PDB file of C-alpha atoms in Angstrom:
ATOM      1  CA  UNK A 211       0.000   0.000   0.000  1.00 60.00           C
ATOM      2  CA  UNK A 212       1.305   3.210  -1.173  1.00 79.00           C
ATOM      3  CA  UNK A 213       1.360   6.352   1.524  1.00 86.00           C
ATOM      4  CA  UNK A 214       1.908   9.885   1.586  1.00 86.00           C
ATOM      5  CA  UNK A 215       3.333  11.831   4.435  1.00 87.00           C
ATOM      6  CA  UNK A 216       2.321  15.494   4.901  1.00 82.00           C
ATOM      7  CA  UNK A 217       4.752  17.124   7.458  1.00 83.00           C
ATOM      8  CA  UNK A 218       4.735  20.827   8.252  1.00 79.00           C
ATOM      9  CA  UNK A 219       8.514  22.059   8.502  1.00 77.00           C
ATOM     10  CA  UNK A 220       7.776  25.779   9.578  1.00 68.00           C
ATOM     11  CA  UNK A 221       6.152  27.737  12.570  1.00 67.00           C
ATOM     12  CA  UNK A 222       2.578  26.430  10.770  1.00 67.00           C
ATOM     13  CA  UNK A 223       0.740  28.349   8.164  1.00 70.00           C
ATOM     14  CA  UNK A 224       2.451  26.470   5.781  1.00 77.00           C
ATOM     15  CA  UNK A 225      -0.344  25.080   3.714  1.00 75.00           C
ATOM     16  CA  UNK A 226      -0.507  21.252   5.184  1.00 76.00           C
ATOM     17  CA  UNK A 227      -4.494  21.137   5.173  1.00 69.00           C
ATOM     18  CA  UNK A 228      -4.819  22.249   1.585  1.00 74.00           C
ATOM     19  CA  UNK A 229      -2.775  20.176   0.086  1.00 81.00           C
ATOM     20  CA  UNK A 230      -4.039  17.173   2.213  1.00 77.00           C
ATOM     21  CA  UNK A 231      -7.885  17.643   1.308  1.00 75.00           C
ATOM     22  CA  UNK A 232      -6.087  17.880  -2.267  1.00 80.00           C
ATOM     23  CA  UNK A 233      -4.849  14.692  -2.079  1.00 84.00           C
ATOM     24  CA  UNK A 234      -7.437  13.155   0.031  1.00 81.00           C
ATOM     25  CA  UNK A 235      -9.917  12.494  -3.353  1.00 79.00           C
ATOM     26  CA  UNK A 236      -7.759   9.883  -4.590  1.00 85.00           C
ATOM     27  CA  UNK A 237      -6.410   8.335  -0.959  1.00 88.00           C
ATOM     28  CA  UNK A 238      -8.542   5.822   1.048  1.00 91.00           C
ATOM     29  CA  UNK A 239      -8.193   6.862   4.274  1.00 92.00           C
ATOM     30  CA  UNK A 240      -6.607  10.321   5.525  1.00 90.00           C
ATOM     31  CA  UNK A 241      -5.044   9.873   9.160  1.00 92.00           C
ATOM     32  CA  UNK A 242      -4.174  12.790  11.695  1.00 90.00           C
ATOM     33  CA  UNK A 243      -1.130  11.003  13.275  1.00 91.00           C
ATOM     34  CA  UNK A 244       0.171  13.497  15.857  1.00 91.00           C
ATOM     35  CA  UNK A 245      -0.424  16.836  17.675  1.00 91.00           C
ATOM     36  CA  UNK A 246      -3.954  18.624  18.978  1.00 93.00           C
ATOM     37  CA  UNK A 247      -6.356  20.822  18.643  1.00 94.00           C
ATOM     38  CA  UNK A 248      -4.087  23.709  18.767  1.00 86.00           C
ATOM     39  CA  UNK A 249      -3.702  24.488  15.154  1.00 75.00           C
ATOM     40  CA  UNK A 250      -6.400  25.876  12.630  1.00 77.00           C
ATOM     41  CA  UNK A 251      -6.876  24.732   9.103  1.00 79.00           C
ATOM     42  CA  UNK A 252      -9.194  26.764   6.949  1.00 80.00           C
ATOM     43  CA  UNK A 253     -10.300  24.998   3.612  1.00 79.00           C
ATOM     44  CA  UNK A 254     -11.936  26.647   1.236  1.00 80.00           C
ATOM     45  CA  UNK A 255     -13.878  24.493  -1.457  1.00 78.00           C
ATOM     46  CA  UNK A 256     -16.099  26.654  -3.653  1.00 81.00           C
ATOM     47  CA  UNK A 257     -18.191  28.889  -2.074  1.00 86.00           C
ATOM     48  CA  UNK A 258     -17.969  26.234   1.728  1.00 86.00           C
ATOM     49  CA  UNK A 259     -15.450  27.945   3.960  1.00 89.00           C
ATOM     50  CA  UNK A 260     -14.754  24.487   6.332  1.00 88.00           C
ATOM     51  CA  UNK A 261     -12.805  25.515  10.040  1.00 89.00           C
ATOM     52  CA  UNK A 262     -10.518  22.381  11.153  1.00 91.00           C
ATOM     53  CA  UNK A 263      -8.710  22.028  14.368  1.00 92.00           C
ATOM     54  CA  UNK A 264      -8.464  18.345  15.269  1.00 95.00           C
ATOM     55  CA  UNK A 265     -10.636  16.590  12.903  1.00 94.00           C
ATOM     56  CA  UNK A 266      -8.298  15.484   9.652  1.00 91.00           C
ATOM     57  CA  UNK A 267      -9.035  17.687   6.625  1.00 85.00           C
ATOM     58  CA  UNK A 268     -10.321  14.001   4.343  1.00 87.00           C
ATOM     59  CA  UNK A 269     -13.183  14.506   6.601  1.00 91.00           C
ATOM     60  CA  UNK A 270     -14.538  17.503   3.927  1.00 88.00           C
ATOM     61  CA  UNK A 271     -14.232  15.139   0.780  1.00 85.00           C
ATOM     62  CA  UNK A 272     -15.998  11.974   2.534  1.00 88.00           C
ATOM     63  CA  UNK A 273     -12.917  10.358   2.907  1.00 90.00           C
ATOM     64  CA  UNK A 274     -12.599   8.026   5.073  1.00 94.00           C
ATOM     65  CA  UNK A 275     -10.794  10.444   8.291  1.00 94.00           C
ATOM     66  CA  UNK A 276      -8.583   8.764  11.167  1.00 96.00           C
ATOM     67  CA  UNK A 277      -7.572  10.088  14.273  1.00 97.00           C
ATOM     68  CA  UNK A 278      -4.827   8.212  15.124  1.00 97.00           C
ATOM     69  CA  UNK A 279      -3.435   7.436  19.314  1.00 96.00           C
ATOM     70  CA  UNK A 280      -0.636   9.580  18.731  1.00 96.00           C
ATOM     71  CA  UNK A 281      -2.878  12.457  18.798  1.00 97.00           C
ATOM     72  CA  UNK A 282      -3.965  13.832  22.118  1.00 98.00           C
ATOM     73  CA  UNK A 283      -7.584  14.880  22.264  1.00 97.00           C
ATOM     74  CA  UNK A 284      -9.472  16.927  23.889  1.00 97.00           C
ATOM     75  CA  UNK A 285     -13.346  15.296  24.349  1.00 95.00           C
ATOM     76  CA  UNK A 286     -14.920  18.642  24.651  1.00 94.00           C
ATOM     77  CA  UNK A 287     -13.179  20.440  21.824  1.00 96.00           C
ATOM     78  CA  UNK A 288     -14.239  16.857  19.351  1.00 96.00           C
ATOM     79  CA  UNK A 289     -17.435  16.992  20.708  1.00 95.00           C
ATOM     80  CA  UNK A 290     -18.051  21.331  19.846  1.00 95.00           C
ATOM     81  CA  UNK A 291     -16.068  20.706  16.159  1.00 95.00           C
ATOM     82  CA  UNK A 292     -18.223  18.179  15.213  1.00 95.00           C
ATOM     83  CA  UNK A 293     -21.325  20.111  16.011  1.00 94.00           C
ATOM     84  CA  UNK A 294     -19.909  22.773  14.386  1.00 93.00           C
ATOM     85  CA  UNK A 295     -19.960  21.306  10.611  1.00 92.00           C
ATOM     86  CA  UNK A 296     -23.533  20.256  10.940  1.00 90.00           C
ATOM     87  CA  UNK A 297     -24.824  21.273   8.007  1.00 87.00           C
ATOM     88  CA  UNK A 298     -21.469  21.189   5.918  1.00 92.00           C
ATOM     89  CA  UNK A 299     -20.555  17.388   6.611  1.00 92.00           C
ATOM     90  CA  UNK A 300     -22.199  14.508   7.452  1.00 92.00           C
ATOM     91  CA  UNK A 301     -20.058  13.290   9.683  1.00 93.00           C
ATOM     92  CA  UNK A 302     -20.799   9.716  11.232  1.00 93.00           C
ATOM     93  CA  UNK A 303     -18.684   6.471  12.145  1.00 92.00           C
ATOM     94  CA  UNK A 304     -18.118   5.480   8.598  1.00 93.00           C
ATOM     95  CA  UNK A 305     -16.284   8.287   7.752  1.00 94.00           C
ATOM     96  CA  UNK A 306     -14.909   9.202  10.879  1.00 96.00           C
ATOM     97  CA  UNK A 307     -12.723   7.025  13.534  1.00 97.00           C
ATOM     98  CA  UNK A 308     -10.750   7.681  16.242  1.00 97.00           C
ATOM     99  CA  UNK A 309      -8.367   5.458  17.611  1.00 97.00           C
ATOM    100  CA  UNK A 310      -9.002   3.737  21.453  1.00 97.00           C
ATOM    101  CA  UNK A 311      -6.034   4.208  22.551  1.00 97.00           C
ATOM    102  CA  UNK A 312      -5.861   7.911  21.655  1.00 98.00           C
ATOM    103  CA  UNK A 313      -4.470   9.650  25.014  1.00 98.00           C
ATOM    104  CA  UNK A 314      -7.332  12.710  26.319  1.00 98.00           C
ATOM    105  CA  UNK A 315      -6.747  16.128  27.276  1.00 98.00           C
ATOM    106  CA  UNK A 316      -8.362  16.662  30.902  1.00 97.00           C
ATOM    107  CA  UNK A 317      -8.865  19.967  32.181  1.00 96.00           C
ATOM    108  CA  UNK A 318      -6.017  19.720  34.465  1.00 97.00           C
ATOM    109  CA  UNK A 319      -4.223  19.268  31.583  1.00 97.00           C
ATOM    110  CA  UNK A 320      -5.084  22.696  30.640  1.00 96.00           C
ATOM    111  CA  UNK A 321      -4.607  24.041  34.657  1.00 96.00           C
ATOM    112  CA  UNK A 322      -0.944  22.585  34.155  1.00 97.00           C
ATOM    113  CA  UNK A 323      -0.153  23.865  30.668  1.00 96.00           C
ATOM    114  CA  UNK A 324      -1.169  27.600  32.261  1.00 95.00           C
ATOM    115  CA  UNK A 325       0.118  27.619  35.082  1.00 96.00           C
ATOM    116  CA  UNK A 326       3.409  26.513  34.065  1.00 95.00           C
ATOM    117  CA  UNK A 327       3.556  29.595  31.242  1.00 94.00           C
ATOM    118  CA  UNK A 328       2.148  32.487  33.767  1.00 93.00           C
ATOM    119  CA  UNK A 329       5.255  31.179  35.988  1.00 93.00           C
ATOM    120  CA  UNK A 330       7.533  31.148  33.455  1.00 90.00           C
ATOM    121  CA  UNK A 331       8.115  35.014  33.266  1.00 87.00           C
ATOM    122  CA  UNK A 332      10.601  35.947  30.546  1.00 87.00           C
ATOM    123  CA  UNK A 333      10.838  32.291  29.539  1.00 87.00           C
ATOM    124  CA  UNK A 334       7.399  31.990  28.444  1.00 86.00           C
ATOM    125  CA  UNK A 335       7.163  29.960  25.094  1.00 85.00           C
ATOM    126  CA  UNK A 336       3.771  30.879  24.087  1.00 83.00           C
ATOM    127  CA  UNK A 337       2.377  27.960  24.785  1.00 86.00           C
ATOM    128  CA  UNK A 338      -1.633  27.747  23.440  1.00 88.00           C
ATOM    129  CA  UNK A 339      -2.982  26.916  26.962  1.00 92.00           C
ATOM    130  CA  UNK A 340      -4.987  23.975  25.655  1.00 95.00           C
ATOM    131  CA  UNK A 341      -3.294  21.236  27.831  1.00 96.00           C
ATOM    132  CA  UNK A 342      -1.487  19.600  24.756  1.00 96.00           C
ATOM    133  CA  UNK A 343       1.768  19.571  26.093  1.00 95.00           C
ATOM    134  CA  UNK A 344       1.088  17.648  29.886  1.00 97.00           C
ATOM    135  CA  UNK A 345      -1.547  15.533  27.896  1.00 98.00           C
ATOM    136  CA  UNK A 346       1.438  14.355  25.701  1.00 98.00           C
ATOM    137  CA  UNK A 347       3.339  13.434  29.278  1.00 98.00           C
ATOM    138  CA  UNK A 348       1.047  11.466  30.862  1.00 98.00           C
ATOM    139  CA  UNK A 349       1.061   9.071  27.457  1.00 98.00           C
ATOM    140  CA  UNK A 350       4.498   8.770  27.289  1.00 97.00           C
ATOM    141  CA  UNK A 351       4.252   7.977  31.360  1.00 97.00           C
ATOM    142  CA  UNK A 352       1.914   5.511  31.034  1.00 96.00           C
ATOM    143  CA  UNK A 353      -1.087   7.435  32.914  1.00 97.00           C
ATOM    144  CA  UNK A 354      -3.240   8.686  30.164  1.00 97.00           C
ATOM    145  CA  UNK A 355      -6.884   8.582  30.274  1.00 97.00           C
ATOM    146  CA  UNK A 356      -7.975   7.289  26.811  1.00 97.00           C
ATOM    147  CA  UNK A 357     -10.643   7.149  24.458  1.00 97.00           C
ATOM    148  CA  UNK A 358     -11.594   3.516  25.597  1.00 96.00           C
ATOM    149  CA  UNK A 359     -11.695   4.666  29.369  1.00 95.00           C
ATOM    150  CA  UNK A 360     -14.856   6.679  28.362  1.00 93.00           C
ATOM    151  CA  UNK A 361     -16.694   3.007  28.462  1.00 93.00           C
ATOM    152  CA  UNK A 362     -15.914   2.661  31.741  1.00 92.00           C
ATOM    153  CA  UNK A 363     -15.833   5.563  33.719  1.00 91.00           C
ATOM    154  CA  UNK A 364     -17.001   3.574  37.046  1.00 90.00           C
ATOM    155  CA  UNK A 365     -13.805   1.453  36.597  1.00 92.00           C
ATOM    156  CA  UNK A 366     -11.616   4.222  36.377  1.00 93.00           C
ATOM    157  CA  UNK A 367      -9.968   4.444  40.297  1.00 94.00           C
ATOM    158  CA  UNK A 368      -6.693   2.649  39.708  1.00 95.00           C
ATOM    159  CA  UNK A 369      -6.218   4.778  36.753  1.00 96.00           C
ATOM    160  CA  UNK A 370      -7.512   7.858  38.141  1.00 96.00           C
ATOM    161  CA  UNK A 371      -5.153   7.322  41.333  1.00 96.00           C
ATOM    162  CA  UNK A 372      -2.063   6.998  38.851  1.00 97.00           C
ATOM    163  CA  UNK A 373      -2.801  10.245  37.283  1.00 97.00           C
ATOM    164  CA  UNK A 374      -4.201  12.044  40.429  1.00 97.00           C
ATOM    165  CA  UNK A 375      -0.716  10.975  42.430  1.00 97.00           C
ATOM    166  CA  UNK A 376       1.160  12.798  39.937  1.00 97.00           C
ATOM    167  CA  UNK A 377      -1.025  15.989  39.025  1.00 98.00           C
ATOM    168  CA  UNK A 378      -2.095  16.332  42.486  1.00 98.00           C
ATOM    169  CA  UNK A 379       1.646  17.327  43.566  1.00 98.00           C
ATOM    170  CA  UNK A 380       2.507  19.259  40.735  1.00 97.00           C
ATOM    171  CA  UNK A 381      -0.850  21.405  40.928  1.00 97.00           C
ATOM    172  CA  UNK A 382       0.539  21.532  45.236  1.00 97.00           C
ATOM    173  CA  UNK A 383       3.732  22.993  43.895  1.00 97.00           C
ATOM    174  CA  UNK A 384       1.429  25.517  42.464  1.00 96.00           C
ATOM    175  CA  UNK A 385      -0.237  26.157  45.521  1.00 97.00           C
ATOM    176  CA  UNK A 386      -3.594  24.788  43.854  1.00 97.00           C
ATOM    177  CA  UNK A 387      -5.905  22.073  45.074  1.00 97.00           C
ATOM    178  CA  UNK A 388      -6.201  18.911  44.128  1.00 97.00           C
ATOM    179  CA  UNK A 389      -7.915  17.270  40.620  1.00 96.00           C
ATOM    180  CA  UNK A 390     -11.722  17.575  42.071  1.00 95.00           C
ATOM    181  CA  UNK A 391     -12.394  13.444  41.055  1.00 92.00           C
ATOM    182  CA  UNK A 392     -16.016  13.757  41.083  1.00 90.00           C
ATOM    183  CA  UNK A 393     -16.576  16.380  39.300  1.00 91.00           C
ATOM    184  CA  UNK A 394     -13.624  15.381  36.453  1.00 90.00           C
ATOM    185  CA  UNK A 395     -15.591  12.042  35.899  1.00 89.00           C
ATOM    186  CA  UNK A 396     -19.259  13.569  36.327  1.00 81.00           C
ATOM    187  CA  UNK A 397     -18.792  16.751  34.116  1.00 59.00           C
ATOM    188  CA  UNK A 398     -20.812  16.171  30.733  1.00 48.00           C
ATOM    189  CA  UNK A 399     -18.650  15.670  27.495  1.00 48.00           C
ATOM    190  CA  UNK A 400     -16.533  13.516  28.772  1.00 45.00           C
ATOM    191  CA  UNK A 401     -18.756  10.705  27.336  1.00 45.00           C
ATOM    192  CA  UNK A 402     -18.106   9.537  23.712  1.00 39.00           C
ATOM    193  CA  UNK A 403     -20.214  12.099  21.129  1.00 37.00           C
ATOM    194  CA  UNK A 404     -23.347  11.392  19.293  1.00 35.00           C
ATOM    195  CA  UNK A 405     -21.157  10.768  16.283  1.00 35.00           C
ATOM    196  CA  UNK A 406     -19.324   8.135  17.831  1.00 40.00           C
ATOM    197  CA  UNK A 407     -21.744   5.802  19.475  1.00 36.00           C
ATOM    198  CA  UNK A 408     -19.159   4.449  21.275  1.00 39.00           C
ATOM    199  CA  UNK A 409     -15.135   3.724  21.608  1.00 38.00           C
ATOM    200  CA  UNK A 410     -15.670   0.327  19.825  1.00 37.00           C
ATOM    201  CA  UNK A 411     -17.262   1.242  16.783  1.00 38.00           C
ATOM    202  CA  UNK A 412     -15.369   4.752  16.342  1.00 39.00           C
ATOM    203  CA  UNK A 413     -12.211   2.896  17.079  1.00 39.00           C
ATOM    204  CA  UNK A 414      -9.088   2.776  14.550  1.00 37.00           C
ATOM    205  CA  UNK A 415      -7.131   0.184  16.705  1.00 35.00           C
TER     206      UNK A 415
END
């Protein structure tokens, strides 16, 4: 099977999404394999002015769109993107996927990721504030919350402990309070989207 790697080499801005959703009419499958939410890709097709941030830009032709478990993703932001191209794409299981083992960004991701710049004074690298950065951590240190957790958010304590143990004492450091559990697990959103009935059948393995 033949592939084709897009790879931005700048800043960003340098044109990735349009020539993806140029390629994607003759690929089978377009896959977002890395990074967040925290860039924008603006497509332009006709007179239909589509706004990306996580979904892959395939997702505009029909083509079959994967987001792959080296992306970190933010439940809330998937949830408010889809909803937002009502009306410009049908977007449904068949054309969209997300991996189960894709790590989430948590809203203490977000506490961390801000904290850490407002402290950072002259160092400050301009971080986006949108949690990418810690989320990106806790995968590579085995703690992640992931897409396939959403199934069993009453079974979550041993994994919840894991990543609670290590947020709670940074957040300390901070002179913040700990992750409020109840409320992390209860808050609505964090439950897989209408458009993906549930991890197993919006699930690119």
């Amino acid at each position: 099977m033949a592939n084709v790697t897009v790879i931005g080499a700048q800043w960003g801005d340098e044109g990735k999404g349009k020539i993806v959703d140029w390629l994607a009419s003759r690929a089978d499958a377009v896959v977002r394999f890395q990074g967040g939410h925290n860039a924008g890709h603006t497509l332009v097709v006709g007179d239909q002015v589509y706004k990306l941030s996580l979904l892959p830009s395939g997702i505009v032709t029909g083509t079959l769109s994967v987001i792959g478990n080296g992306v970190v993703l933010d439940p809330w932001h998937f949830r408010d993107e889809v909803a937002k191209l009502k009306g410009q794409v049908d977007v449904n299981p068949q054309n969209l996927q997300v991996a189960e083992n894709a790590p989430l960004i948590l809203p203490f991701h977000r506490d961390l990721d801000a904290l850490r710049e407002d402290a950072s004074g002259a160092g400050k690298i301009g971080t986006t504030r949108r949690g990418i950065g810690p989320a990106y951590e806790d995968k590579v240190g085995r703690r992640a919350i992931r897409v396939c957790d959403l199934a069993h958010l009453d079974d979550l304590d041993p994994q919840l402990d894991r990543i609670c143990a290590h947020h709670d004492a940074l957040r300390a450091g901070f002179g913040q309070p700990p992750i409020d559990r109840e409320r992390l697990v209860g808050t609505p959103g964090t439950s897989p989207p209408s458009s993906c009935p549930s991890p197993s059948r919006c699930g690119a393995r």
